[in-house]
GROMACS .gro file of C-alpha atoms in nm:
model
  384
    1MET     CA    1   9.923  16.853  -9.438
    2LYS     CA    2  10.239  17.037  -9.643
    3VAL     CA    3  10.053  17.420  -9.620
    4THR     CA    4  10.154  17.626  -9.955
    5SER     CA    5   9.990  17.961  -9.878
    6TYR     CA    6   9.866  18.172  -9.592
    7GLN     CA    7   9.455  18.096  -9.670
    8GLU     CA    8   9.527  17.725  -9.632
    9LEU     CA    9   9.781  17.782  -9.305
   10MET     CA   10   9.471  17.925  -9.143
   11ALA     CA   11   9.233  17.659  -9.208
   12GLU     CA   12   9.434  17.390  -9.129
   13GLN     CA   13   9.558  17.560  -8.758
   14ALA     CA   14   9.400  17.446  -8.547
   15ARG     CA   15   9.380  17.046  -8.675
   16SER     CA   16   9.747  17.022  -8.756
   17ALA     CA   17   9.721  17.143  -8.388
   18VAL     CA   18   9.498  16.840  -8.296
   19ARG     CA   19   9.768  16.708  -8.436
   20VAL     CA   20  10.058  16.686  -8.277
   21SER     CA   21   9.982  16.775  -7.900
   22GLY     CA   22   9.720  16.456  -7.929
   23ALA     CA   23   9.395  16.563  -7.807
   24HIS     CA   24   9.063  16.513  -7.818
   25HIS     CA   25   8.834  16.821  -7.998
   26SER     CA   26   8.971  17.158  -8.084
   27SER     CA   27   8.706  17.404  -8.001
   28TRP     CA   28   8.824  17.633  -8.266
   29ASN     CA   29   8.460  17.812  -8.427
   30GLY     CA   30   8.606  17.846  -8.778
   31ARG     CA   31   8.614  18.202  -8.731
   32GLN     CA   32   8.935  18.410  -8.773
   33VAL     CA   33   8.890  18.821  -8.706
   34ALA     CA   34   9.211  19.025  -8.661
   35ALA     CA   35   9.198  19.184  -8.310
   36ALA     CA   36   9.162  19.537  -8.250
   37PRO     CA   37   9.514  19.711  -8.287
   38GLU     CA   38   9.463  19.918  -7.901
   39ARG     CA   39   9.460  19.563  -7.746
   40LYS     CA   40   9.875  19.559  -7.805
   41VAL     CA   41   9.794  19.187  -7.787
   42ARG     CA   42   9.985  18.932  -8.045
   43GLY     CA   43   9.642  18.749  -8.069
   44ALA     CA   44   9.403  18.603  -7.862
   45VAL     CA   45   9.064  18.362  -7.875
   46THR     CA   46   8.749  18.455  -7.735
   47TRP     CA   47   8.489  18.235  -7.517
   48ASP     CA   48   8.313  18.226  -7.804
   49ASN     CA   49   8.576  18.057  -7.930
   50THR     CA   50   8.683  18.270  -8.214
   51ILE     CA   51   9.050  18.368  -8.289
   52GLU     CA   52   9.187  18.706  -8.285
   53TYR     CA   53   9.540  18.778  -8.428
   54ASN     CA   54   9.679  19.098  -8.418
   55ASP     CA   55   9.773  19.260  -8.844
   56GLU     CA   56  10.115  19.353  -8.793
   57LYS     CA   57  10.265  19.088  -8.556
   58VAL     CA   58  10.121  18.835  -8.699
   59ASN     CA   59   9.861  18.821  -9.032
   60ALA     CA   60  10.168  19.048  -9.168
   61PRO     CA   61  10.467  18.853  -9.119
   62ILE     CA   62  10.288  18.528  -9.238
   63LYS     CA   63  10.151  18.615  -9.573
   64GLU     CA   64  10.485  18.788  -9.660
   65MET     CA   65  10.722  18.449  -9.532
   66PHE     CA   66  10.417  18.245  -9.825
   67ALA     CA   67  10.556  18.606 -10.133
   68ASN     CA   68  10.861  18.460 -10.027
   69ALA     CA   69  10.859  18.074 -10.024
   70ARG     CA   70  11.156  17.939 -10.138
   71VAL     CA   71  11.345  18.175 -10.107
   72TYR     CA   72  11.660  18.054  -9.892
   73ASN     CA   73  11.957  18.235  -9.671
   74GLN     CA   74  11.693  18.526  -9.529
   75ASP     CA   75  11.830  18.761  -9.238
   76ALA     CA   76  11.832  18.656  -8.906
   77GLU     CA   77  11.538  18.882  -8.784
   78THR     CA   78  11.369  18.820  -9.097
   79LEU     CA   79  11.274  18.446  -8.956
   80GLN     CA   80  11.279  18.510  -8.562
   81TRP     CA   81  10.975  18.698  -8.751
   82TYR     CA   82  10.842  18.472  -8.924
   83ARG     CA   83  10.877  18.234  -8.642
   84GLU     CA   84  10.736  18.379  -8.389
   85ALA     CA   85  10.425  18.473  -8.549
   86VAL     CA   86  10.367  18.107  -8.640
   87LYS     CA   87  10.406  18.094  -8.259
   88THR     CA   88  10.151  18.273  -8.226
   89VAL     CA   89   9.929  18.045  -8.391
   90PHE     CA   90  10.024  17.741  -8.228
   91HIS     CA   91   9.986  17.918  -7.886
   92GLU     CA   92   9.634  18.018  -7.935
   93ASN     CA   93   9.463  17.687  -8.139
   94THR     CA   94   9.624  17.474  -7.760
   95HIS     CA   95   9.406  17.757  -7.614
   96LEU     CA   96   9.136  17.551  -7.787
   97LEU     CA   97   9.254  17.212  -7.766
   98ALA     CA   98   8.938  17.006  -7.537
   99ALA     CA   99   8.832  16.675  -7.368
  100GLU     CA  100   8.614  16.390  -7.444
  101GLY     CA  101   8.239  16.547  -7.403
  102SER     CA  102   8.443  16.974  -7.321
  103ASP     CA  103   8.464  17.260  -7.497
  104HIS     CA  104   8.733  17.573  -7.401
  105LYS     CA  105   8.371  17.784  -7.371
  106ASP     CA  106   8.332  17.589  -7.047
  107ALA     CA  107   8.586  17.762  -6.860
  108MET     CA  108   8.510  18.107  -6.884
  109GLN     CA  109   8.379  18.144  -6.578
  110ALA     CA  110   8.745  17.950  -6.435
  111PHE     CA  111   8.913  18.169  -6.629
  112LYS     CA  112   8.842  18.509  -6.364
  113ASP     CA  113   8.986  18.263  -6.153
  114PRO     CA  114   9.415  18.491  -6.123
  115SER     CA  115   9.550  18.076  -6.046
  116VAL     CA  116   9.401  17.935  -6.260
  117ARG     CA  117   9.445  18.173  -6.579
  118ALA     CA  118   9.802  18.145  -6.472
  119LEU     CA  119   9.850  17.786  -6.534
  120GLU     CA  120   9.624  17.769  -6.797
  121GLU     CA  121   9.862  18.056  -6.955
  122GLY     CA  122  10.164  17.875  -6.817
  123VAL     CA  123  10.105  17.535  -6.991
  124THR     CA  124   9.951  17.689  -7.337
  125GLU     CA  125  10.273  17.872  -7.369
  126VAL     CA  126  10.556  17.629  -7.243
  127HIS     CA  127  10.382  17.350  -7.481
  128SER     CA  128  10.389  17.557  -7.806
  129TYR     CA  129  10.765  17.728  -7.732
  130ASP     CA  130  10.851  17.371  -7.674
  131ASN     CA  131  10.666  17.188  -7.960
  132LEU     CA  132  10.689  17.500  -8.261
  133ASN     CA  133  10.935  17.265  -8.456
  134ARG     CA  134  10.643  17.036  -8.446
  135TYR     CA  135  10.402  17.239  -8.581
  136ILE     CA  136  10.637  17.350  -8.846
  137ASP     CA  137  10.737  17.047  -8.942
  138ASP     CA  138  10.311  16.898  -8.919
  139LEU     CA  139  10.252  17.190  -9.177
  140GLY     CA  140  10.523  17.171  -9.396
  141LEU     CA  141  10.695  17.539  -9.275
  142GLU     CA  142  11.029  17.514  -9.307
  143GLU     CA  143  10.965  17.472  -9.716
  144VAL     CA  144  10.851  17.761  -9.686
  145ALA     CA  145  11.114  17.897  -9.562
  146PRO     CA  146  11.409  17.760  -9.532
  147GLY     CA  147  11.616  17.815  -9.158
  148ILE     CA  148  11.286  17.886  -8.978
  149SER     CA  149  11.270  17.583  -8.752
  150SER     CA  150  11.725  17.670  -8.613
  151ALA     CA  151  11.550  18.030  -8.542
  152ASP     CA  152  11.478  18.245  -8.224
  153ALA     CA  153  11.194  18.298  -8.029
  154ASP     CA  154  11.107  18.410  -7.741
  155PRO     CA  155  10.833  18.320  -7.483
  156SER     CA  156  10.569  18.534  -7.387
  157TYR     CA  157  10.393  18.564  -7.038
  158ARG     CA  158  10.741  18.505  -6.899
  159GLN     CA  159  10.551  18.596  -6.568
  160PHE     CA  160  10.343  18.215  -6.585
  161THR     CA  161  10.625  18.013  -6.801
  162PRO     CA  162  10.867  17.973  -6.539
  163ALA     CA  163  10.577  17.846  -6.247
  164ALA     CA  164  10.404  17.626  -6.511
  165ARG     CA  165  10.713  17.447  -6.652
  166ARG     CA  166  10.882  17.470  -6.219
  167PHE     CA  167  10.573  17.262  -6.200
  168THR     CA  168  10.498  17.016  -6.494
  169GLU     CA  169  10.845  16.914  -6.387
  170ALA     CA  170  10.789  16.811  -6.087
  171ILE     CA  171  10.496  16.643  -6.144
  172GLY     CA  172  10.658  16.492  -6.422
  173ARG     CA  173  10.896  16.355  -6.207
  174ASP     CA  174  10.619  16.268  -5.918
  175THR     CA  175  10.496  16.060  -6.141
  176GLY     CA  176  10.717  15.883  -6.408
  177LEU     CA  177  10.495  16.036  -6.660
  178GLY     CA  178  10.855  16.325  -6.761
  179SER     CA  179  10.751  16.708  -6.835
  180GLU     CA  180  10.719  16.636  -7.153
  181GLU     CA  181  10.489  16.443  -7.096
  182ALA     CA  182  10.317  16.687  -6.836
  183VAL     CA  183  10.305  16.945  -6.931
  184ARG     CA  184  10.074  16.770  -7.307
  185ARG     CA  185   9.832  16.625  -7.071
  186LEU     CA  186   9.768  16.994  -6.896
  187ALA     CA  187   9.778  17.125  -7.243
  188VAL     CA  188   9.473  16.952  -7.435
  189VAL     CA  189   9.236  16.998  -7.172
  190ASN     CA  190   9.061  17.335  -7.137
  191ALA     CA  191   9.200  17.604  -6.840
  192GLU     CA  192   8.855  17.468  -6.614
  193GLN     CA  193   9.071  17.126  -6.616
  194LYS     CA  194   9.423  17.137  -6.560
  195PHE     CA  195   9.465  17.176  -6.184
  196ARG     CA  196   9.187  16.887  -6.165
  197VAL     CA  197   9.392  16.640  -6.424
  198ALA     CA  198   9.719  16.761  -6.261
  199ALA     CA  199   9.577  16.655  -5.894
  200GLU     CA  200   9.413  16.344  -6.105
  201LEU     CA  201   9.763  16.204  -6.197
  202LEU     CA  202   9.980  16.286  -5.865
  203TYR     CA  203   9.688  16.145  -5.660
  204ASP     CA  204   9.659  15.774  -5.924
  205ASN     CA  205   9.979  15.782  -5.938
  206SER     CA  206  10.048  15.805  -5.536
  207GLU     CA  207   9.963  15.483  -5.294
  208LEU     CA  208   9.647  15.629  -5.241
  209PRO     CA  209   9.429  15.420  -5.451
  210GLY     CA  210   9.502  15.092  -5.221
  211MET     CA  211   9.443  15.298  -4.931
  212VAL     CA  212   9.117  15.484  -5.045
  213PRO     CA  213   8.759  15.326  -5.105
  214ASP     CA  214   8.685  15.403  -5.492
  215GLN     CA  215   8.325  15.604  -5.394
  216GLU     CA  216   8.623  15.888  -5.176
  217ARG     CA  217   8.870  15.875  -5.506
  218ASP     CA  218   8.694  16.203  -5.653
  219ALA     CA  219   8.656  16.399  -5.329
  220SER     CA  220   9.001  16.365  -5.261
  221VAL     CA  221   9.182  16.400  -5.562
  222ARG     CA  222   8.898  16.730  -5.514
  223ARG     CA  223   9.146  16.779  -5.158
  224ILE     CA  224   9.481  16.734  -5.355
  225GLU     CA  225   9.381  17.009  -5.678
  226ALA     CA  226   9.294  17.297  -5.404
  227ALA     CA  227   9.587  17.267  -5.206
  228MET     CA  228   9.793  17.355  -5.544
  229LYS     CA  229   9.612  17.635  -5.597
  230PRO     CA  230   9.653  17.936  -5.394
  231ALA     CA  231  10.040  17.858  -5.457
  232PHE     CA  232   9.991  18.057  -5.825
  233ALA     CA  233   9.703  18.298  -5.735
  234GLY     CA  234   9.905  18.594  -5.655
  235VAL     CA  235  10.191  18.525  -5.949
  236ASP     CA  236  10.042  18.774  -6.249
  237ASP     CA  237  10.092  19.052  -5.985
  238LEU     CA  238  10.521  19.023  -5.982
  239SER     CA  239  10.702  19.256  -6.031
  240LYS     CA  240  10.831  19.232  -6.372
  241LEU     CA  241  11.063  19.571  -6.332
  242ASP     CA  242  11.328  19.259  -6.274
  243GLY     CA  243  11.353  18.961  -6.550
  244ASP     CA  244  11.604  18.756  -6.350
  245GLN     CA  245  11.431  18.775  -6.013
  246LEU     CA  246  11.032  18.781  -6.165
  247ARG     CA  247  11.217  18.356  -6.340
  248ARG     CA  248  11.394  18.341  -6.037
  249GLN     CA  249  11.001  18.312  -5.794
  250SER     CA  250  10.768  18.226  -6.119
  251ALA     CA  251  10.999  17.944  -6.068
  252LYS     CA  252  10.874  17.941  -5.676
  253ALA     CA  253  10.531  17.929  -5.738
  254GLY     CA  254  10.492  17.612  -5.949
  255ALA     CA  255  10.696  17.445  -5.678
  256ALA     CA  256  10.517  17.539  -5.383
  257ALA     CA  257  10.192  17.451  -5.586
  258ALA     CA  258  10.401  17.109  -5.661
  259ARG     CA  259  10.464  17.072  -5.291
  260ALA     CA  260  10.127  17.147  -5.209
  261GLY     CA  261   9.998  16.858  -5.369
  262GLN     CA  262  10.272  16.629  -5.212
  263ASP     CA  263  10.129  16.746  -4.924
  264GLU     CA  264   9.814  16.725  -4.946
  265ILE     CA  265   9.831  16.299  -5.008
  266ARG     CA  266  10.034  16.245  -4.757
  267THR     CA  267   9.774  16.330  -4.575
  268LEU     CA  268   9.561  16.202  -4.685
  269LYS     CA  269   9.750  15.862  -4.670
  270GLN     CA  270   9.826  15.930  -4.230
  271GLN     CA  271   9.438  15.982  -4.260
  272TRP     CA  272   9.377  15.621  -4.416
  273ASN     CA  273   9.637  15.461  -4.252
  274MET     CA  274   9.393  15.536  -3.907
  275PRO     CA  275   9.200  15.211  -3.830
  276ALA     CA  276   8.838  15.188  -3.879
  277PRO     CA  277   8.637  15.239  -3.521
  278GLU     CA  278   8.568  14.856  -3.566
  279GLN     CA  279   8.902  14.732  -3.618
  280GLN     CA  280   8.914  14.923  -3.237
  281VAL     CA  281   8.677  14.688  -3.003
  282GLN     CA  282   8.795  14.491  -3.200
  283ARG     CA  283   9.162  14.456  -3.018
  284ALA     CA  284   9.021  14.638  -2.681
  285ALA     CA  285   8.848  14.290  -2.670
  286GLY     CA  286   9.187  14.080  -2.789
  287VAL     CA  287   9.359  14.270  -2.489
  288GLU     CA  288   9.018  14.193  -2.247
  289GLN     CA  289   9.043  13.888  -2.314
  290ASN     CA  290   9.480  13.856  -2.298
  291ARG     CA  291   9.416  13.977  -1.935
  292GLY     CA  292   9.135  13.775  -1.885
  293SER     CA  293   9.325  13.429  -1.933
  294GLN     CA  294   9.645  13.563  -1.725
  295GLN     CA  295   9.471  13.535  -1.429
  296GLY     CA  296   9.430  13.296  -1.165
  297PRO     CA  297   9.153  13.088  -1.142
  298ALA     CA  298   9.006  13.231  -0.806
  299GLN     CA  299   9.052  13.582  -0.921
  300GLY     CA  300   8.812  13.460  -1.317
  301GLN     CA  301   8.593  13.309  -1.019
  302ALA     CA  302   8.575  13.656  -0.871
  303GLN     CA  303   8.554  13.846  -1.153
  304GLY     CA  304   8.290  13.638  -1.310
  305ARG     CA  305   8.092  13.673  -1.078
  306GLY     CA  306   8.106  14.016  -1.049
  307ALA     CA  307   8.048  14.056  -1.450
  308GLN     CA  308   7.779  13.788  -1.417
  309GLY     CA  309   7.565  14.072  -1.047
  310ARG     CA  310   7.732  14.383  -1.289
  311GLY     CA  311   7.475  14.243  -1.607
  312ALA     CA  312   7.191  14.202  -1.390
  313GLN     CA  313   7.201  14.611  -1.206
  314GLY     CA  314   7.330  14.752  -1.645
  315PRO     CA  315   7.020  14.830  -1.833
  316ARG     CA  316   6.929  14.505  -2.109
  317PRO     CA  317   7.097  14.603  -2.463
  318ALA     CA  318   6.726  14.690  -2.724
  319SER     CA  319   6.826  14.452  -2.981
  320GLY     CA  320   7.031  14.174  -3.044
  321PRO     CA  321   7.158  13.832  -2.901
  322GLN     CA  322   7.098  13.879  -2.522
  323GLU     CA  323   7.416  13.582  -2.460
  324PRO     CA  324   7.766  13.783  -2.331
  325MET     CA  325   7.961  13.844  -2.753
  326ARG     CA  326   8.257  13.592  -2.729
  327THR     CA  327   8.601  13.634  -2.952
  328GLY     CA  328   8.784  13.395  -3.179
  329GLY     CA  329   8.512  13.110  -3.159
  330PRO     CA  330   8.208  12.972  -3.007
  331GLN     CA  331   8.441  12.857  -2.810
  332GLY     CA  332   8.620  13.139  -2.678
  333PRO     CA  333   8.578  13.294  -2.318
  334ALA     CA  334   8.263  13.560  -2.324
  335LEU     CA  335   8.366  13.934  -2.274
  336PRO     CA  336   8.281  14.120  -1.967
  337PRO     CA  337   7.931  14.287  -2.089
  338ASP     CA  338   8.061  14.718  -2.044
  339VAL     CA  339   8.298  14.541  -2.390
  340ALA     CA  340   8.104  14.301  -2.556
  341ALA     CA  341   7.828  14.609  -2.521
  342ALA     CA  342   8.139  14.880  -2.667
  343ALA     CA  343   8.179  14.551  -2.938
  344ARG     CA  344   7.840  14.549  -3.049
  345ALA     CA  345   7.801  14.910  -3.170
  346GLY     CA  346   8.120  14.928  -3.337
  347LEU     CA  347   7.971  14.681  -3.587
  348GLY     CA  348   7.646  14.819  -3.552
  349GLY     CA  349   7.819  15.139  -3.754
  350SER     CA  350   7.851  15.343  -3.441
  351GLN     CA  351   8.185  15.464  -3.305
  352PRO     CA  352   8.147  15.321  -2.933
  353LEU     CA  353   8.174  15.609  -2.617
  354ARG     CA  354   8.550  15.601  -2.512
  355SER     CA  355   8.450  15.846  -2.273
  356ALA     CA  356   8.090  15.663  -2.068
  357THR     CA  357   8.210  15.533  -1.705
  358ARG     CA  358   8.016  15.287  -1.549
  359LEU     CA  359   7.673  15.408  -1.287
  360ALA     CA  360   7.770  15.361  -0.880
  361ALA     CA  361   7.443  15.182  -0.727
  362ASP     CA  362   7.420  15.489  -0.540
  363GLN     CA  363   7.405  15.693  -0.854
  364GLN     CA  364   7.168  15.502  -1.081
  365GLY     CA  365   6.819  15.629  -1.157
  366ALA     CA  366   6.968  16.030  -1.188
  367ARG     CA  367   7.205  16.148  -1.377
  368ARG     CA  368   7.485  16.458  -1.269
  369ALA     CA  369   7.530  16.873  -1.320
  370THR     CA  370   7.882  16.917  -1.405
  371THR     CA  371   8.068  17.235  -1.394
  372THR     CA  372   8.266  17.226  -1.710
  373PRO     CA  373   8.144  17.153  -1.989
  374GLY     CA  374   8.310  16.959  -2.231
  375HIS     CA  375   8.466  16.988  -2.581
  376GLU     CA  376   8.335  16.800  -2.879
  377ARG     CA  377   8.656  16.597  -3.059
  378GLN     CA  378   8.628  16.566  -3.393
  379GLY     CA  379   8.762  16.363  -3.608
  380PRO     CA  380   8.940  16.410  -3.953
  381SER     CA  381   8.730  16.524  -4.275
  382HIS     CA  382   8.742  16.357  -4.602
  383GLU     CA  383   8.505  16.610  -4.724
  384ALA     CA  384   8.662  16.827  -5.034
   0.00000   0.00000   0.00000
């Protein structure tokens, strides 16, 4: 919609942000108030979804822009004043974008996390800065203030924007979406969901969907999300005295966050590439069968008699078939009872005891105490 007055711009500000970004909706409640002068902010959004604008830095230049509508050859400083005021309007309305079934205010608690705040402010500024001319075009402001589209505008949040830009560049590259689309995907969800969306993009565009069961997807995504957050946590504490140093350190933090996400994906791939317990039992059974087939007739018969003798002495299984388990079909050779018991345990859903040994004849009926306690082996966890 082309606006022709300050009132029309304020009425259309949220809808225009939705159109430009492709978001599902804006959380704006329709209320707009002047920010308290002592707060020293250009604009803000409260947790009840009210927008606040600084009168001197936002409301005054926009009102003057419409008062001087269609005035050509305005000086660069005035055009920059207009442009930065419009950028603030776009920035605050980007904060209010939300996915279906969610709201800006849902992130109130999550926003207390320094990493969440850093990514929220950084992505919001990158998106509003990079797409400002689209916002200007959608509202028809070039016709109101000729030259505003080519005027300069200083980016805000110097500590957050380099981190967000490097982070989204890496995600865009790793997923094939490109940095612009990666920024947009994160901009159209609330602060609480930004890291989650980034983790989902990395997960869905990796090899993990073909390896990880569907029911384990959420836990895996949460692990990637948690791995990326720490790098953003200290960004707001970076020294702001040296602008170049601030930009470099912030960019390093964004790159480190993306790298941590990829590292977690590699860890997940290694864990899900490990064979399942029943596969390990089947492999062991196959090795034992091959050894038996390579023995001579006399040795095989002796071993068979030994196995029968051991089977007579050993405990019978509590349930299941009483005959020895076979592999390779009904006519295949019988497995030794100890291997068969391990196979049945594996197929029953229990991991075989790798450290178990058969008791000698003089050891049966009692357990020997050990002087050194054993260490329990713990497998990889797939929990968040």
